[in-house]
Amino acid sequence: MNLPNMLTALRFLLIPVYLIVFANGHMISAFIVFTAAGLTDVLDGYIARSRGLETTAGALLDPLADKLMLIAVIVSLLMAGIIPWAAAVLLFIRDIGMIAGSAFFHFRGKKTVKANWMGKLTTVLFYVALMFIFLELPYGVALLWCVIAFSFVTSVMYIVKFRALNSRQPG
């Protein structure tokens, strides 16, 4: 259990904290907890890469922690009537598909595609859209729809890279 993996574990622990804060109607505090989880993601990735602390467990648990936090946020916003059902369904399809696909192919011995700039940009844009929504700024839901569309483009790019990475035959 190294520092990056401990930060990932912290992100798992922040999920119920976020849900409790949100359920008590503290929107800005809930967004701060969500953002803190996002910052630990950036920090653990930086530490893991810069110090050579990347592990197989971290490679699996890090994206799982991220996706579960995002799912918690989407469910809470949906149940509060803040975002439309269609947006939540599309986000669930994408995120659950990414989790299930990564796990399925990892356990079958396939190489997985690491996060690239498009995936990172999608995450940043998602945080921006959620900031607009949590702070009740204009166009938050419209911005969320744009991010959802971009996230599907990003997913297609990952699938293309995955297929190329796993179709190469040893020379």
PDB file of C-alpha atoms in Angstrom:
ATOM      1  CA  MET A   1       0.000   0.000   0.000  1.00  0.00           C
ATOM      2  CA  ASN A   2       1.889   3.033  -1.275  1.00  0.00           C
ATOM      3  CA  LEU A   3       0.909   6.719  -1.088  1.00  0.00           C
ATOM      4  CA  PRO A   4      -0.891   6.844  -4.478  1.00  0.00           C
ATOM      5  CA  ASN A   5      -2.955   3.784  -3.531  1.00  0.00           C
ATOM      6  CA  MET A   6      -3.775   5.342  -0.145  1.00  0.00           C
ATOM      7  CA  LEU A   7      -5.026   8.451  -1.958  1.00  0.00           C
ATOM      8  CA  THR A   8      -7.164   6.202  -4.156  1.00  0.00           C
ATOM      9  CA  ALA A   9      -8.536   4.528  -1.002  1.00  0.00           C
ATOM     10  CA  LEU A  10      -9.320   7.999   0.359  1.00  0.00           C
ATOM     11  CA  ARG A  11     -11.386   8.674  -2.777  1.00  0.00           C
ATOM     12  CA  PHE A  12     -13.470   5.572  -2.033  1.00  0.00           C
ATOM     13  CA  LEU A  13     -14.046   6.924   1.503  1.00  0.00           C
ATOM     14  CA  LEU A  14     -15.066  10.340   0.167  1.00  0.00           C
ATOM     15  CA  ILE A  15     -18.017   8.825  -1.724  1.00  0.00           C
ATOM     16  CA  PRO A  16     -20.227   8.326   1.363  1.00  0.00           C
ATOM     17  CA  VAL A  17     -19.021  11.667   2.742  1.00  0.00           C
ATOM     18  CA  TYR A  18     -20.188  13.364  -0.456  1.00  0.00           C
ATOM     19  CA  LEU A  19     -23.549  11.560  -0.320  1.00  0.00           C
ATOM     20  CA  ILE A  20     -24.165  12.549   3.307  1.00  0.00           C
ATOM     21  CA  VAL A  21     -23.246  16.189   2.678  1.00  0.00           C
ATOM     22  CA  PHE A  22     -25.407  16.314  -0.463  1.00  0.00           C
ATOM     23  CA  ALA A  23     -28.342  14.592   1.264  1.00  0.00           C
ATOM     24  CA  ASN A  24     -28.236  17.271   3.951  1.00  0.00           C
ATOM     25  CA  GLY A  25     -28.699  19.963   1.291  1.00  0.00           C
ATOM     26  CA  HIS A  26     -25.206  21.436   1.386  1.00  0.00           C
ATOM     27  CA  MET A  27     -24.635  21.796  -2.358  1.00  0.00           C
ATOM     28  CA  ILE A  28     -21.456  23.872  -2.227  1.00  0.00           C
ATOM     29  CA  SER A  29     -19.908  21.650   0.459  1.00  0.00           C
ATOM     30  CA  ALA A  30     -20.854  18.565  -1.572  1.00  0.00           C
ATOM     31  CA  PHE A  31     -19.148  20.076  -4.604  1.00  0.00           C
ATOM     32  CA  ILE A  32     -16.059  20.782  -2.470  1.00  0.00           C
ATOM     33  CA  VAL A  33     -15.931  17.122  -1.355  1.00  0.00           C
ATOM     34  CA  PHE A  34     -16.327  16.027  -4.975  1.00  0.00           C
ATOM     35  CA  THR A  35     -13.582  18.424  -6.065  1.00  0.00           C
ATOM     36  CA  ALA A  36     -11.300  17.231  -3.250  1.00  0.00           C
ATOM     37  CA  ALA A  37     -11.741  13.687  -4.547  1.00  0.00           C
ATOM     38  CA  GLY A  38     -10.805  14.914  -8.022  1.00  0.00           C
ATOM     39  CA  LEU A  39      -7.698  16.629  -6.684  1.00  0.00           C
ATOM     40  CA  THR A  40      -6.574  13.443  -4.932  1.00  0.00           C
ATOM     41  CA  ASP A  41      -6.935  11.709  -8.301  1.00  0.00           C
ATOM     42  CA  VAL A  42      -4.587  14.232  -9.920  1.00  0.00           C
ATOM     43  CA  LEU A  43      -2.180  14.014  -6.998  1.00  0.00           C
ATOM     44  CA  ASP A  44      -2.042  10.229  -6.819  1.00  0.00           C
ATOM     45  CA  GLY A  45      -1.462   9.978 -10.563  1.00  0.00           C
ATOM     46  CA  TYR A  46       1.353  12.509 -10.431  1.00  0.00           C
ATOM     47  CA  ILE A  47       3.029  10.816  -7.456  1.00  0.00           C
ATOM     48  CA  ALA A  48       2.687   7.345  -8.983  1.00  0.00           C
ATOM     49  CA  ARG A  49       4.216   8.387 -12.310  1.00  0.00           C
ATOM     50  CA  SER A  50       6.925  10.697 -10.990  1.00  0.00           C
ATOM     51  CA  ARG A  51       8.150   8.292  -8.308  1.00  0.00           C
ATOM     52  CA  GLY A  52       7.705   5.023 -10.188  1.00  0.00           C
ATOM     53  CA  LEU A  53       4.969   3.847  -7.813  1.00  0.00           C
ATOM     54  CA  GLU A  54       2.512   2.617 -10.429  1.00  0.00           C
ATOM     55  CA  THR A  55       0.946  -0.700  -9.449  1.00  0.00           C
ATOM     56  CA  THR A  56      -1.494  -3.110 -11.055  1.00  0.00           C
ATOM     57  CA  ALA A  57      -3.881  -2.584  -8.141  1.00  0.00           C
ATOM     58  CA  GLY A  58      -3.654   1.181  -8.575  1.00  0.00           C
ATOM     59  CA  ALA A  59      -4.253   0.904 -12.306  1.00  0.00           C
ATOM     60  CA  LEU A  60      -7.507  -0.948 -11.594  1.00  0.00           C
ATOM     61  CA  LEU A  61      -8.693   0.831  -8.445  1.00  0.00           C
ATOM     62  CA  ASP A  62      -7.933   4.411  -9.521  1.00  0.00           C
ATOM     63  CA  PRO A  63     -10.409   4.543 -12.420  1.00  0.00           C
ATOM     64  CA  LEU A  64     -12.926   2.533 -10.379  1.00  0.00           C
ATOM     65  CA  ALA A  65     -12.804   5.126  -7.570  1.00  0.00           C
ATOM     66  CA  ASP A  66     -13.265   7.896 -10.132  1.00  0.00           C
ATOM     67  CA  LYS A  67     -16.210   6.232 -11.829  1.00  0.00           C
ATOM     68  CA  LEU A  68     -17.939   5.341  -8.561  1.00  0.00           C
ATOM     69  CA  MET A  69     -17.644   8.940  -7.358  1.00  0.00           C
ATOM     70  CA  LEU A  70     -19.048  10.195 -10.656  1.00  0.00           C
ATOM     71  CA  ILE A  71     -21.901   7.700 -10.425  1.00  0.00           C
ATOM     72  CA  ALA A  72     -22.651   8.866  -6.867  1.00  0.00           C
ATOM     73  CA  VAL A  73     -22.738  12.477  -8.057  1.00  0.00           C
ATOM     74  CA  ILE A  74     -24.977  11.693 -11.023  1.00  0.00           C
ATOM     75  CA  VAL A  75     -27.395   9.618  -8.919  1.00  0.00           C
ATOM     76  CA  SER A  76     -27.629  12.347  -6.281  1.00  0.00           C
ATOM     77  CA  LEU A  77     -28.268  15.058  -8.876  1.00  0.00           C
ATOM     78  CA  LEU A  78     -30.813  12.854 -10.626  1.00  0.00           C
ATOM     79  CA  MET A  79     -32.689  11.984  -7.422  1.00  0.00           C
ATOM     80  CA  ALA A  80     -32.777  15.678  -6.500  1.00  0.00           C
ATOM     81  CA  GLY A  81     -34.346  16.454  -9.901  1.00  0.00           C
ATOM     82  CA  ILE A  82     -31.420  18.648 -10.926  1.00  0.00           C
ATOM     83  CA  ILE A  83     -30.398  16.764 -14.071  1.00  0.00           C
ATOM     84  CA  PRO A  84     -32.627  14.953 -16.567  1.00  0.00           C
ATOM     85  CA  TRP A  85     -33.011  11.179 -16.628  1.00  0.00           C
ATOM     86  CA  ALA A  86     -31.704  10.936 -20.192  1.00  0.00           C
ATOM     87  CA  ALA A  87     -28.422  12.597 -19.218  1.00  0.00           C
ATOM     88  CA  ALA A  88     -27.995  10.257 -16.256  1.00  0.00           C
ATOM     89  CA  VAL A  89     -28.771   7.169 -18.354  1.00  0.00           C
ATOM     90  CA  LEU A  90     -26.207   8.139 -20.991  1.00  0.00           C
ATOM     91  CA  LEU A  91     -23.579   8.810 -18.334  1.00  0.00           C
ATOM     92  CA  PHE A  92     -24.329   5.455 -16.685  1.00  0.00           C
ATOM     93  CA  ILE A  93     -24.106   3.593 -19.967  1.00  0.00           C
ATOM     94  CA  ARG A  94     -20.750   5.160 -20.719  1.00  0.00           C
ATOM     95  CA  ASP A  95     -19.219   4.823 -17.265  1.00  0.00           C
ATOM     96  CA  ILE A  96     -20.477   1.332 -16.471  1.00  0.00           C
ATOM     97  CA  GLY A  97     -19.441   0.234 -19.951  1.00  0.00           C
ATOM     98  CA  MET A  98     -15.954   1.607 -19.370  1.00  0.00           C
ATOM     99  CA  ILE A  99     -15.651  -0.092 -15.955  1.00  0.00           C
ATOM    100  CA  ALA A 100     -17.008  -3.439 -17.138  1.00  0.00           C
ATOM    101  CA  GLY A 101     -15.027  -3.368 -20.370  1.00  0.00           C
ATOM    102  CA  SER A 102     -11.752  -2.530 -18.648  1.00  0.00           C
ATOM    103  CA  ALA A 103     -12.207  -5.225 -16.006  1.00  0.00           C
ATOM    104  CA  PHE A 104     -13.326  -7.844 -18.546  1.00  0.00           C
ATOM    105  CA  PHE A 105     -10.388  -7.279 -20.869  1.00  0.00           C
ATOM    106  CA  HIS A 106      -7.860  -6.887 -18.043  1.00  0.00           C
ATOM    107  CA  PHE A 107      -8.780 -10.293 -16.607  1.00  0.00           C
ATOM    108  CA  ARG A 108      -8.551 -11.803 -20.088  1.00  0.00           C
ATOM    109  CA  GLY A 109      -4.954 -10.638 -20.310  1.00  0.00           C
ATOM    110  CA  LYS A 110      -5.578  -7.846 -22.802  1.00  0.00           C
ATOM    111  CA  LYS A 111      -3.622  -4.622 -22.713  1.00  0.00           C
ATOM    112  CA  THR A 112      -5.623  -1.620 -21.566  1.00  0.00           C
ATOM    113  CA  VAL A 113      -5.329   1.925 -22.831  1.00  0.00           C
ATOM    114  CA  LYS A 114      -4.020   4.488 -20.368  1.00  0.00           C
ATOM    115  CA  ALA A 115      -5.802   7.785 -19.938  1.00  0.00           C
ATOM    116  CA  ASN A 116      -4.903  10.269 -22.663  1.00  0.00           C
ATOM    117  CA  TRP A 117      -5.405  13.995 -23.060  1.00  0.00           C
ATOM    118  CA  MET A 118      -8.945  13.552 -24.415  1.00  0.00           C
ATOM    119  CA  GLY A 119      -9.997  11.552 -21.386  1.00  0.00           C
ATOM    120  CA  LYS A 120      -8.419  14.094 -19.075  1.00  0.00           C
ATOM    121  CA  LEU A 121     -10.103  16.944 -20.942  1.00  0.00           C
ATOM    122  CA  THR A 122     -13.440  15.138 -20.657  1.00  0.00           C
ATOM    123  CA  THR A 123     -12.943  14.937 -16.896  1.00  0.00           C
ATOM    124  CA  VAL A 124     -12.063  18.629 -16.612  1.00  0.00           C
ATOM    125  CA  LEU A 125     -15.084  19.603 -18.706  1.00  0.00           C
ATOM    126  CA  PHE A 126     -17.284  17.346 -16.598  1.00  0.00           C
ATOM    127  CA  TYR A 127     -16.072  19.113 -13.451  1.00  0.00           C
ATOM    128  CA  VAL A 128     -16.765  22.489 -15.055  1.00  0.00           C
ATOM    129  CA  ALA A 129     -20.301  21.428 -16.008  1.00  0.00           C
ATOM    130  CA  LEU A 130     -20.906  20.123 -12.498  1.00  0.00           C
ATOM    131  CA  MET A 131     -19.562  23.337 -11.005  1.00  0.00           C
ATOM    132  CA  PHE A 132     -22.138  25.246 -13.070  1.00  0.00           C
ATOM    133  CA  ILE A 133     -24.854  22.861 -11.862  1.00  0.00           C
ATOM    134  CA  PHE A 134     -23.862  22.868  -8.181  1.00  0.00           C
ATOM    135  CA  LEU A 135     -23.497  26.649  -8.122  1.00  0.00           C
ATOM    136  CA  GLU A 136     -26.778  27.030 -10.039  1.00  0.00           C
ATOM    137  CA  LEU A 137     -25.113  29.027 -12.812  1.00  0.00           C
ATOM    138  CA  PRO A 138     -26.882  29.437 -16.163  1.00  0.00           C
ATOM    139  CA  TYR A 139     -26.422  26.767 -18.831  1.00  0.00           C
ATOM    140  CA  GLY A 140     -25.139  24.087 -16.430  1.00  0.00           C
ATOM    141  CA  VAL A 141     -27.327  21.320 -17.821  1.00  0.00           C
ATOM    142  CA  ALA A 142     -26.656  22.435 -21.423  1.00  0.00           C
ATOM    143  CA  LEU A 143     -22.937  22.286 -20.714  1.00  0.00           C
ATOM    144  CA  LEU A 144     -23.423  18.818 -19.213  1.00  0.00           C
ATOM    145  CA  TRP A 145     -25.059  17.668 -22.475  1.00  0.00           C
ATOM    146  CA  CYS A 146     -22.027  18.931 -24.416  1.00  0.00           C
ATOM    147  CA  VAL A 147     -19.685  17.044 -22.107  1.00  0.00           C
ATOM    148  CA  ILE A 148     -21.753  13.874 -22.478  1.00  0.00           C
ATOM    149  CA  ALA A 149     -21.467  14.103 -26.265  1.00  0.00           C
ATOM    150  CA  PHE A 150     -17.709  14.715 -26.016  1.00  0.00           C
ATOM    151  CA  SER A 151     -17.363  11.781 -23.588  1.00  0.00           C
ATOM    152  CA  PHE A 152     -18.835   9.426 -26.169  1.00  0.00           C
ATOM    153  CA  VAL A 153     -16.374  10.709 -28.781  1.00  0.00           C
ATOM    154  CA  THR A 154     -13.589  10.073 -26.270  1.00  0.00           C
ATOM    155  CA  SER A 155     -14.924   6.557 -25.610  1.00  0.00           C
ATOM    156  CA  VAL A 156     -14.849   5.746 -29.314  1.00  0.00           C
ATOM    157  CA  MET A 157     -11.235   6.941 -29.442  1.00  0.00           C
ATOM    158  CA  TYR A 158     -10.344   4.632 -26.533  1.00  0.00           C
ATOM    159  CA  ILE A 159     -12.017   1.686 -28.267  1.00  0.00           C
ATOM    160  CA  VAL A 160     -10.064   2.371 -31.472  1.00  0.00           C
ATOM    161  CA  LYS A 161      -6.797   2.571 -29.495  1.00  0.00           C
ATOM    162  CA  PHE A 162      -7.664  -0.573 -27.529  1.00  0.00           C
ATOM    163  CA  ARG A 163      -8.317  -2.554 -30.706  1.00  0.00           C
ATOM    164  CA  ALA A 164      -5.081  -1.315 -32.288  1.00  0.00           C
ATOM    165  CA  LEU A 165      -3.078  -2.097 -29.157  1.00  0.00           C
ATOM    166  CA  ASN A 166      -4.442  -5.638 -28.873  1.00  0.00           C
ATOM    167  CA  SER A 167      -4.424  -6.534 -32.574  1.00  0.00           C
ATOM    168  CA  ARG A 168      -0.666  -6.186 -32.962  1.00  0.00           C
ATOM    169  CA  GLN A 169       1.044  -9.504 -33.424  1.00  0.00           C
ATOM    170  CA  PRO A 170       4.514 -10.075 -31.979  1.00  0.00           C
ATOM    171  CA  GLY A 171       7.150  -9.721 -34.714  1.00  0.00           C
TER     172      GLY A 171
END
